[in-house]
CSV table of C-alpha atoms in Angstrom, one decimal:
chain,number,residue,atom,x,y,z
A,17,MET,CA,201.2,-34.8,28.6
A,18,TYR,CA,198.1,-32.8,29.8
A,19,THR,CA,195.1,-33.7,26.9
A,20,SER,CA,191.9,-32.8,28.3
A,21,MET,CA,189.7,-30.6,26.1
A,22,PHE,CA,187.8,-27.2,26.4
A,23,SER,CA,184.8,-25.5,23.6
A,24,THR,CA,185.0,-23.4,21.3
A,25,HIS,CA,182.5,-22.3,19.1
A,26,ALA,CA,183.1,-20.8,15.5
A,27,SER,CA,181.5,-17.9,13.7
A,28,ASN,CA,179.6,-20.4,11.9
A,29,GLY,CA,178.1,-21.7,14.8
A,30,THR,CA,179.8,-25.1,15.1
A,31,THR,CA,181.4,-26.2,17.9
A,32,LEU,CA,184.7,-27.1,18.2
A,33,ALA,CA,187.2,-28.4,20.6
A,34,LEU,CA,191.1,-27.7,21.6
A,35,LYS,CA,193.5,-29.5,23.2
A,36,GLN,CA,195.4,-27.7,25.9
A,37,THR,CA,198.2,-29.5,24.8
A,38,LYS,CA,198.6,-28.1,21.4
A,39,ILE,CA,198.0,-24.4,22.2
A,40,TYR,CA,200.5,-23.9,25.1
A,41,GLY,CA,202.6,-21.2,22.6
A,42,ASP,CA,204.3,-18.9,25.1
A,43,PHE,CA,202.1,-19.9,27.9
A,44,LYS,CA,203.4,-22.1,31.0
A,45,LYS,CA,202.7,-25.4,31.0
A,46,SER,CA,201.0,-24.5,34.3
A,47,ASP,CA,198.5,-22.2,32.7
A,48,PHE,CA,195.7,-25.1,32.4
A,49,PHE,CA,192.4,-23.6,30.7
A,50,HIS,CA,189.4,-23.7,32.3
A,51,LYS,CA,186.6,-26.1,30.9
A,52,HIS,CA,183.8,-23.8,30.1
A,53,HIS,CA,185.0,-20.8,28.8
A,54,LEU,CA,184.4,-19.8,25.2
A,55,LEU,CA,186.6,-18.5,22.2
A,56,HIS,CA,185.3,-17.1,19.3
A,57,PHE,CA,186.7,-16.8,15.5
A,58,LYS,CA,187.3,-13.4,14.2
A,59,GLY,CA,187.8,-13.7,10.8
A,60,SER,CA,191.3,-15.9,10.6
A,61,SER,CA,192.1,-15.0,13.9
A,62,LEU,CA,191.2,-16.1,17.4
A,63,SER,CA,189.4,-13.8,20.4
A,64,VAL,CA,189.4,-15.1,23.7
A,65,ASN,CA,186.3,-14.3,26.0
A,66,ARG,CA,186.7,-15.1,29.8
A,67,ILE,CA,189.4,-17.5,29.0
A,68,ALA,CA,191.1,-18.0,32.7
A,69,CYS,CA,194.4,-19.8,33.4
A,70,ASN,CA,194.4,-21.3,37.3
A,71,SER,CA,197.2,-18.3,37.9
A,72,GLY,CA,194.0,-16.5,37.8
A,73,SER,CA,195.0,-14.1,35.1
A,74,LEU,CA,193.3,-13.1,31.4
A,75,LEU,CA,194.7,-14.6,28.2
A,76,THR,CA,194.2,-11.3,25.5
A,77,LYS,CA,193.6,-12.1,21.9
A,78,ASP,CA,197.0,-11.6,20.7
A,79,ARG,CA,198.4,-13.9,23.0
A,80,ILE,CA,197.2,-16.7,20.2
A,81,GLN,CA,198.6,-16.6,16.7
A,82,PRO,CA,196.3,-17.7,13.9
A,83,ALA,CA,198.8,-20.5,13.3
A,84,ILE,CA,196.7,-22.6,16.0
A,85,LEU,CA,194.0,-23.0,13.5
A,86,ASP,CA,195.9,-26.1,12.1
A,87,GLU,CA,195.6,-27.5,15.4
A,88,VAL,CA,191.8,-27.5,15.6
A,89,GLU,CA,189.9,-30.7,15.9
A,90,SER,CA,186.4,-30.8,14.8
A,91,ILE,CA,185.0,-33.2,17.4
A,92,ARG,CA,181.2,-32.5,18.8
A,93,THR,CA,179.6,-30.8,21.0
A,94,PHE,CA,176.3,-29.3,20.1
A,95,LEU,CA,176.7,-28.7,16.6
A,96,LYS,CA,173.8,-26.1,15.1
A,97,GLY,CA,170.8,-27.7,14.2
A,98,GLN,CA,171.8,-30.6,15.7
A,99,LYS,CA,169.1,-32.9,17.9
A,100,PHE,CA,168.8,-32.2,21.8
A,101,GLN,CA,170.2,-34.8,23.8
A,102,LEU,CA,167.1,-35.1,25.8
A,103,HIS,CA,163.7,-36.0,24.7
A,104,ASP,CA,161.8,-35.0,28.1
A,105,VAL,CA,163.2,-33.0,31.0
A,106,ILE,CA,162.3,-35.2,33.8
A,107,GLU,CA,165.1,-35.1,36.6
A,108,ALA,CA,167.9,-32.4,37.4
A,109,GLN,CA,170.7,-35.8,37.1
A,110,GLN,CA,169.7,-35.5,33.2
A,111,PHE,CA,172.3,-32.7,32.6
A,112,ASP,CA,175.9,-32.6,33.0
A,113,ARG,CA,178.3,-29.5,33.1
A,114,ASP,CA,179.0,-29.5,29.1
A,115,MET,CA,175.0,-29.6,28.7
A,116,LEU,CA,174.7,-26.9,31.3
A,117,SER,CA,177.1,-24.5,29.9
A,118,ALA,CA,175.4,-24.8,26.5
A,119,ILE,CA,171.9,-24.7,27.8
A,120,PHE,CA,172.8,-21.1,29.9
A,121,GLU,CA,174.5,-19.8,25.9
A,122,VAL,CA,170.9,-20.7,24.5
A,123,ALA,CA,169.1,-18.8,27.2
A,124,ARG,CA,171.2,-15.7,26.5
A,125,GLU,CA,170.7,-15.7,23.1
A,126,MET,CA,166.8,-15.5,24.1
A,127,GLU,CA,167.4,-12.3,26.5
A,128,THR,CA,168.9,-11.1,23.2
A,129,ILE,CA,165.6,-12.0,21.7
A,130,GLU,CA,163.5,-10.4,24.3
A,131,LYS,CA,165.0,-7.8,25.1
A,132,THR,CA,165.9,-6.3,21.4
A,133,SER,CA,162.7,-7.5,19.5
A,134,ARG,CA,159.0,-8.5,20.2
A,135,GLY,CA,160.0,-12.2,20.3
A,136,SER,CA,160.4,-14.5,17.5
A,137,GLN,CA,158.9,-17.3,15.2
A,138,ILE,CA,160.7,-20.1,15.3
A,139,LEU,CA,158.3,-22.1,16.9
A,140,ASN,CA,155.7,-21.0,14.9
A,141,GLY,CA,153.0,-23.8,14.2
A,142,TYR,CA,154.0,-25.6,17.4
A,143,LEU,CA,151.5,-26.1,20.1
A,144,MET,CA,152.4,-26.3,24.0
A,145,SER,CA,149.9,-28.0,26.3
A,146,THR,CA,150.3,-26.9,29.9
A,147,LEU,CA,148.8,-29.6,32.6
A,148,PHE,CA,149.0,-28.2,35.8
A,149,TYR,CA,147.6,-30.4,38.6
A,150,GLU,CA,148.4,-28.2,41.3
A,151,PRO,CA,148.0,-24.1,41.4
A,152,SER,CA,151.1,-22.1,39.7
A,153,THR,CA,151.6,-18.5,38.8
A,154,ARG,CA,155.3,-18.3,37.8
A,155,THR,CA,156.1,-21.5,35.8
A,156,ARG,CA,153.0,-21.7,34.1
A,157,LEU,CA,152.9,-18.1,32.8
A,158,SER,CA,156.8,-18.3,32.3
A,159,PHE,CA,156.0,-21.7,30.2
A,160,GLU,CA,153.4,-19.9,28.2
A,161,SER,CA,155.1,-16.5,27.4
A,162,ALA,CA,158.2,-18.4,26.9
A,163,MET,CA,156.2,-20.2,24.3
A,164,LYS,CA,154.8,-17.1,22.6
A,165,ARG,CA,157.3,-15.3,22.4
A,166,LEU,CA,159.3,-17.7,20.2
A,167,GLY,CA,155.9,-17.7,18.2
A,168,GLY,CA,154.4,-21.0,19.0
A,169,GLU,CA,150.7,-21.1,20.5
A,170,VAL,CA,149.3,-22.3,23.5
A,171,LEU,CA,146.6,-25.2,25.4
A,172,THR,CA,146.5,-24.5,28.7
A,173,THR,CA,144.0,-25.9,31.6
A,174,GLU,CA,144.7,-24.5,34.9
A,175,ASN,CA,144.1,-26.9,38.0
A,176,ALA,CA,144.0,-29.7,36.4
A,177,ARG,CA,142.8,-32.0,38.9
A,178,GLU,CA,139.8,-30.3,39.6
A,179,PHE,CA,138.9,-28.9,35.8
A,180,SER,CA,139.9,-32.0,33.8
A,181,SER,CA,139.0,-35.4,33.6
A,182,ALA,CA,141.0,-36.5,36.5
A,183,ALA,CA,137.6,-35.0,38.4
A,184,LYS,CA,135.9,-37.5,36.9
A,185,GLY,CA,138.9,-40.3,37.6
A,186,GLU,CA,140.6,-40.7,34.3
A,187,THR,CA,144.1,-41.7,34.6
A,188,LEU,CA,147.1,-39.6,34.1
A,189,GLU,CA,148.4,-41.4,31.4
A,190,ASP,CA,145.1,-41.9,29.4
A,191,THR,CA,145.2,-37.8,29.5
A,192,ILE,CA,148.7,-37.8,28.4
A,193,ARG,CA,147.8,-39.9,25.1
A,194,THR,CA,145.0,-37.8,24.5
A,195,VAL,CA,146.6,-34.3,24.9
A,196,GLU,CA,149.7,-35.5,23.0
A,197,GLY,CA,147.6,-36.3,20.0
A,198,TYR,CA,146.5,-32.0,20.0
A,199,SER,CA,150.3,-30.5,20.7
A,200,ASP,CA,154.1,-31.1,20.3
A,201,ILE,CA,155.1,-30.6,23.8
A,202,ILE,CA,153.7,-30.9,26.8
A,203,VAL,CA,154.2,-29.2,30.3
A,204,MET,CA,153.0,-30.8,33.3
A,205,ARG,CA,152.7,-30.1,37.2
A,206,HIS,CA,151.5,-32.8,39.2
A,207,PHE,CA,150.2,-33.7,43.2
A,208,GLU,CA,152.6,-36.9,43.1
A,209,GLY,CA,156.0,-37.3,43.0
A,210,GLY,CA,157.3,-39.6,40.1
A,211,ALA,CA,154.0,-38.6,37.8
A,212,ALA,CA,156.1,-37.1,35.1
A,213,GLN,CA,158.2,-40.1,34.5
A,214,ARG,CA,155.2,-42.2,34.4
A,215,ALA,CA,153.9,-39.4,31.8
A,216,ALA,CA,157.5,-39.5,30.0
A,217,LYS,CA,157.3,-43.4,29.3
A,218,THR,CA,153.7,-42.9,27.8
A,219,ALA,CA,154.2,-39.9,25.8
A,220,ASN,CA,155.7,-39.9,22.3
A,221,ILE,CA,156.1,-35.4,22.5
A,222,PRO,CA,158.6,-34.1,24.8
A,223,VAL,CA,157.5,-33.9,28.2
A,224,ILE,CA,158.9,-31.1,30.8
A,225,ASN,CA,158.2,-31.9,34.7
A,226,ALA,CA,157.1,-28.6,36.0
A,227,GLY,CA,157.1,-29.9,39.4
A,228,ASP,CA,155.8,-33.4,40.7
A,229,GLY,CA,154.6,-33.3,44.5
A,230,PRO,CA,157.9,-33.5,46.5
A,231,GLY,CA,159.9,-34.9,44.1
A,232,GLN,CA,161.5,-32.6,41.8
A,233,HIS,CA,161.5,-29.2,40.1
A,234,PRO,CA,164.2,-29.3,37.1
A,235,THR,CA,164.1,-26.2,35.0
A,236,GLN,CA,163.4,-24.0,38.7
A,237,ALA,CA,167.1,-25.7,39.1
A,238,LEU,CA,168.0,-24.5,35.6
A,239,LEU,CA,166.8,-21.2,36.2
A,240,ASP,CA,168.3,-21.4,39.5
A,241,MET,CA,172.0,-22.2,38.3
A,242,TYR,CA,171.7,-19.4,35.6
A,243,THR,CA,170.6,-16.9,38.1
A,244,ILE,CA,173.7,-18.1,40.5
A,245,GLU,CA,176.2,-18.0,37.6
A,246,ARG,CA,174.7,-14.5,36.4
A,247,GLU,CA,174.8,-12.8,39.8
A,248,ILE,CA,177.8,-14.4,41.3
A,249,GLY,CA,180.3,-14.8,38.0
A,250,LYS,CA,180.8,-18.5,38.7
A,251,LEU,CA,179.7,-21.7,40.0
A,252,ASP,CA,182.7,-23.3,41.2
A,253,GLY,CA,184.0,-22.5,44.3
A,254,ILE,CA,181.0,-21.4,45.5
A,255,LYS,CA,178.9,-21.9,49.5
A,256,VAL,CA,175.1,-22.2,49.4
A,257,GLY,CA,173.0,-22.3,51.9
A,258,LEU,CA,169.5,-24.2,51.5
A,259,VAL,CA,166.6,-22.6,53.7
A,260,GLY,CA,163.8,-23.4,55.2
A,261,ASP,CA,161.5,-26.7,53.9
A,262,LEU,CA,164.2,-28.9,52.5
A,263,ALA,CA,162.4,-32.1,53.4
A,264,ASN,CA,159.3,-31.3,50.8
A,265,GLY,CA,160.9,-28.5,48.7
A,266,ARG,CA,161.2,-30.0,45.8
A,267,THR,CA,163.4,-26.7,44.3
A,268,ALA,CA,165.9,-27.4,46.6
A,269,ARG,CA,166.4,-30.8,46.1
A,270,SER,CA,167.0,-30.1,42.1
A,271,LEU,CA,169.3,-27.6,42.9
A,272,ALA,CA,171.4,-29.6,45.2
A,273,TYR,CA,171.4,-32.2,42.4
A,274,LEU,CA,173.0,-29.7,39.8
A,275,LEU,CA,175.1,-27.7,42.3
A,276,ALA,CA,176.8,-31.2,43.0
A,277,LYS,CA,178.2,-31.3,39.2
A,278,TYR,CA,180.7,-28.1,40.5
A,279,ASN,CA,183.9,-28.2,42.3
A,280,ASP,CA,184.5,-26.9,45.6
A,281,VAL,CA,181.1,-25.9,46.0
A,282,LYS,CA,180.0,-25.8,50.1
A,283,ILE,CA,176.4,-26.5,50.9
A,284,TYR,CA,174.7,-25.3,54.3
A,285,LEU,CA,171.3,-26.7,55.2
A,286,VAL,CA,169.3,-24.6,57.2
A,287,SER,CA,165.8,-25.8,58.2
A,288,PRO,CA,163.2,-26.2,61.4
A,289,GLN,CA,164.2,-30.1,62.9
A,290,VAL,CA,160.7,-31.6,61.0
A,291,VAL,CA,161.4,-30.5,57.8
A,292,LYS,CA,165.4,-31.5,57.4
A,293,MET,CA,167.0,-32.9,54.0
A,294,LYS,CA,166.4,-36.2,53.8
A,295,GLU,CA,169.0,-38.8,53.8
A,296,ASP,CA,169.0,-39.2,49.8
A,297,ILE,CA,170.1,-35.8,49.3
A,298,LYS,CA,172.8,-36.1,51.6
A,299,GLU,CA,173.9,-39.3,50.7
A,300,TYR,CA,174.3,-38.2,47.2
A,301,LEU,CA,176.1,-35.0,48.0
A,302,THR,CA,178.8,-37.2,50.1
A,303,SER,CA,178.5,-39.7,47.1
A,304,LYS,CA,179.7,-36.7,44.8
A,305,GLY,CA,182.4,-36.0,47.6
A,306,VAL,CA,180.8,-32.1,47.6
A,307,ASP,CA,181.4,-30.8,51.4
A,308,TRP,CA,177.8,-30.5,53.1
A,309,GLU,CA,176.8,-29.6,56.9
A,310,GLU,CA,173.6,-28.8,58.7
A,311,SER,CA,173.3,-25.7,60.8
A,312,ALA,CA,170.9,-24.2,62.8
A,313,ASP,CA,172.2,-20.7,62.5
A,314,LEU,CA,171.2,-18.6,59.8
A,315,LYS,CA,173.0,-15.5,60.5
A,316,GLU,CA,176.0,-17.3,60.8
A,317,VAL,CA,175.4,-19.3,57.8
A,318,ALA,CA,174.4,-16.0,55.5
A,319,SER,CA,177.7,-14.6,56.7
A,320,LYS,CA,179.8,-17.5,54.9
A,321,CYS,CA,177.8,-17.7,51.9
A,322,ASP,CA,177.5,-16.4,48.2
A,323,VAL,CA,174.4,-17.5,48.2
A,324,VAL,CA,171.0,-17.8,50.4
A,325,TYR,CA,168.5,-20.0,48.8
A,326,GLN,CA,165.3,-19.1,50.8
A,327,THR,CA,162.3,-21.6,51.0
A,328,ARG,CA,158.8,-21.4,52.2
A,329,ILE,CA,157.1,-23.9,54.5
A,330,GLN,CA,154.9,-25.6,52.6
A,331,LYS,CA,151.8,-26.1,54.3
A,332,GLU,CA,150.2,-28.1,51.3
A,333,ARG,CA,153.0,-30.9,52.5
A,334,PHE,CA,151.9,-31.4,56.0
A,335,GLY,CA,148.5,-33.1,55.1
A,336,GLU,CA,146.3,-32.6,58.6
A,337,ARG,CA,149.5,-32.2,60.8
A,338,THR,CA,148.9,-28.3,61.3
A,339,ASP,CA,150.7,-29.0,64.3
A,340,LEU,CA,154.3,-30.1,62.5
A,341,TYR,CA,153.4,-26.7,60.4
A,342,GLU,CA,153.1,-24.6,63.1
A,343,GLN,CA,156.7,-25.6,64.4
A,344,ALA,CA,158.1,-25.3,61.4
A,345,ARG,CA,157.0,-21.7,60.6
A,346,GLY,CA,158.7,-18.6,60.7
A,347,LYS,CA,161.8,-20.4,62.8
A,348,TYR,CA,163.9,-18.8,59.8
A,349,ILE,CA,163.3,-15.6,58.3
A,350,VAL,CA,165.5,-13.8,56.1
A,351,ASP,CA,165.3,-9.6,57.3
A,352,ARG,CA,167.3,-6.9,57.4
A,353,GLY,CA,169.4,-8.6,60.7
A,354,VAL,CA,170.6,-11.1,58.0
A,355,LEU,CA,171.3,-8.7,55.5
A,356,ASP,CA,173.7,-6.5,57.7
A,357,VAL,CA,175.8,-10.2,58.0
A,358,MET,CA,175.8,-10.8,54.3
A,359,GLN,CA,179.1,-10.4,52.1
A,360,LYS,CA,178.7,-7.3,49.7
A,361,HIS,CA,178.5,-9.9,46.8
A,362,ALA,CA,176.4,-12.3,48.1
A,363,VAL,CA,172.3,-12.4,47.2
A,364,ILE,CA,168.9,-14.0,48.3
A,365,MET,CA,167.4,-16.2,46.3
A,366,HIS,CA,163.8,-17.6,46.7
A,367,PRO,CA,162.2,-19.6,43.9
A,368,PHE,CA,157.9,-18.3,45.1
A,369,PRO,CA,156.0,-17.8,46.4
A,370,ARG,CA,156.8,-15.9,49.4
A,371,LEU,CA,155.0,-15.2,52.2
A,372,ASP,CA,156.6,-14.2,55.6
A,373,GLU,CA,160.1,-15.9,55.5
A,374,ILE,CA,161.9,-13.1,53.6
A,375,THR,CA,160.5,-9.8,55.2
A,376,VAL,CA,159.4,-7.0,52.8
A,377,ASP,CA,161.8,-4.4,53.7
A,378,VAL,CA,164.8,-6.9,52.7
A,379,ASP,CA,163.3,-6.1,48.3
A,380,ASP,CA,165.0,-3.1,47.9
A,381,ASP,CA,168.2,-4.2,48.8
A,382,PRO,CA,170.5,-4.8,45.5
A,383,ARG,CA,171.4,-8.4,47.1
A,384,ALA,CA,167.3,-9.5,46.7
A,385,ALA,CA,167.9,-11.3,43.5
A,386,TYR,CA,164.6,-13.2,43.7
A,387,PHE,CA,163.0,-11.4,41.3
A,388,ARG,CA,165.6,-11.1,38.3
A,389,GLN,CA,165.4,-15.0,39.1
A,390,ALA,CA,162.2,-15.2,38.1
A,391,LYS,CA,162.8,-13.2,35.1
A,392,ASN,CA,165.7,-15.6,33.9
A,393,GLY,CA,162.5,-18.9,34.2
A,394,LEU,CA,161.7,-16.8,31.0
A,395,PHE,CA,165.1,-17.1,29.5
A,396,ILE,CA,165.4,-20.6,30.4
A,397,ARG,CA,162.2,-21.9,29.4
A,398,MET,CA,162.3,-20.3,26.1
A,399,ALA,CA,165.9,-22.2,25.8
A,400,LEU,CA,164.7,-25.6,26.6
A,401,LEU,CA,161.5,-25.0,24.4
A,402,LYS,CA,163.3,-24.2,21.6
A,403,LEU,CA,165.8,-27.3,22.3
A,404,LEU,CA,163.3,-29.8,22.6
A,405,LEU,CA,161.6,-28.8,19.6
A,406,LEU,CA,164.0,-27.6,17.3
A,407,GLY,CA,167.1,-29.1,18.6
A,408,TRP,CA,170.8,-26.7,18.8
């Protein structure tokens, strides 16, 4: 007997689960439901929102009877007001599919708050400290905007590496212990890989990793996945081309971890030889059964992909080896020629900042999703602040 579960949400905000064996009714046994689509209670009946069978058809609400309520089991997941499962956001591996789907639901609520009002006061009285030891525009400002749009306040220092006590030799641990006394949550970007983990071990308040050296950038990966779902309409069965600096690109590394959680994903790795994806990510993808391949032909990859994820060659990661930087720079550029071979539904994404790796004449094409992607960062970060400070 098939007994897998899928999530549902009741009108009172609770989350329920239905056994697939309990709701066959007049469905064929082969019509298995996908796990993450939602049922919404309306009055005494159930209506269906995007519930797909493996036949590809859509179910309609008149095919599910009120009697099904007797078969509902209230078992879990993410109950309204419940504590968020994570204390800190440090790496992409912390998230599973259920949590990602639920975070994306909260992010859509944040879209509504941002679009239909001047904001919310749910975080009124909370203080967020932003500690950025590396330059940032989008990440820092989107976090600060997210906090303010939810009614909270911000304590900030830009370029903390130079304009904080770190310049005097203070340890990261001492800085964190001090700052947590002033605030309720810390968002930190650091030039050293592993710094976010050190901060989280030290702090008694939540820490969000806003990028640590060539390590990870988990909130960027979350907004990237959210963008793909919004633009393409699905996360299973997609083909993604990761392009550019894959050795040092924490955004591409973090995205690869999250893509590996979905089914039938194909990843193409397109990069200059000196900045190829490191073996740890390749081994991880292989261990998760993800189909991946390296390619030197951007146009060929772009013609196959749903998403072309372009990244900047990061000069700051090369140190004094400017010769290696020059070898890598400008090798793969998304231009009108690449657009010409892309599918109509496909999108181009970029975590920014952009130099010359996407030409500006691409910007007006509807498949250029990178500015929409940047805006989605606001909604994801609003969702994370709400969840870490208040829970579901």
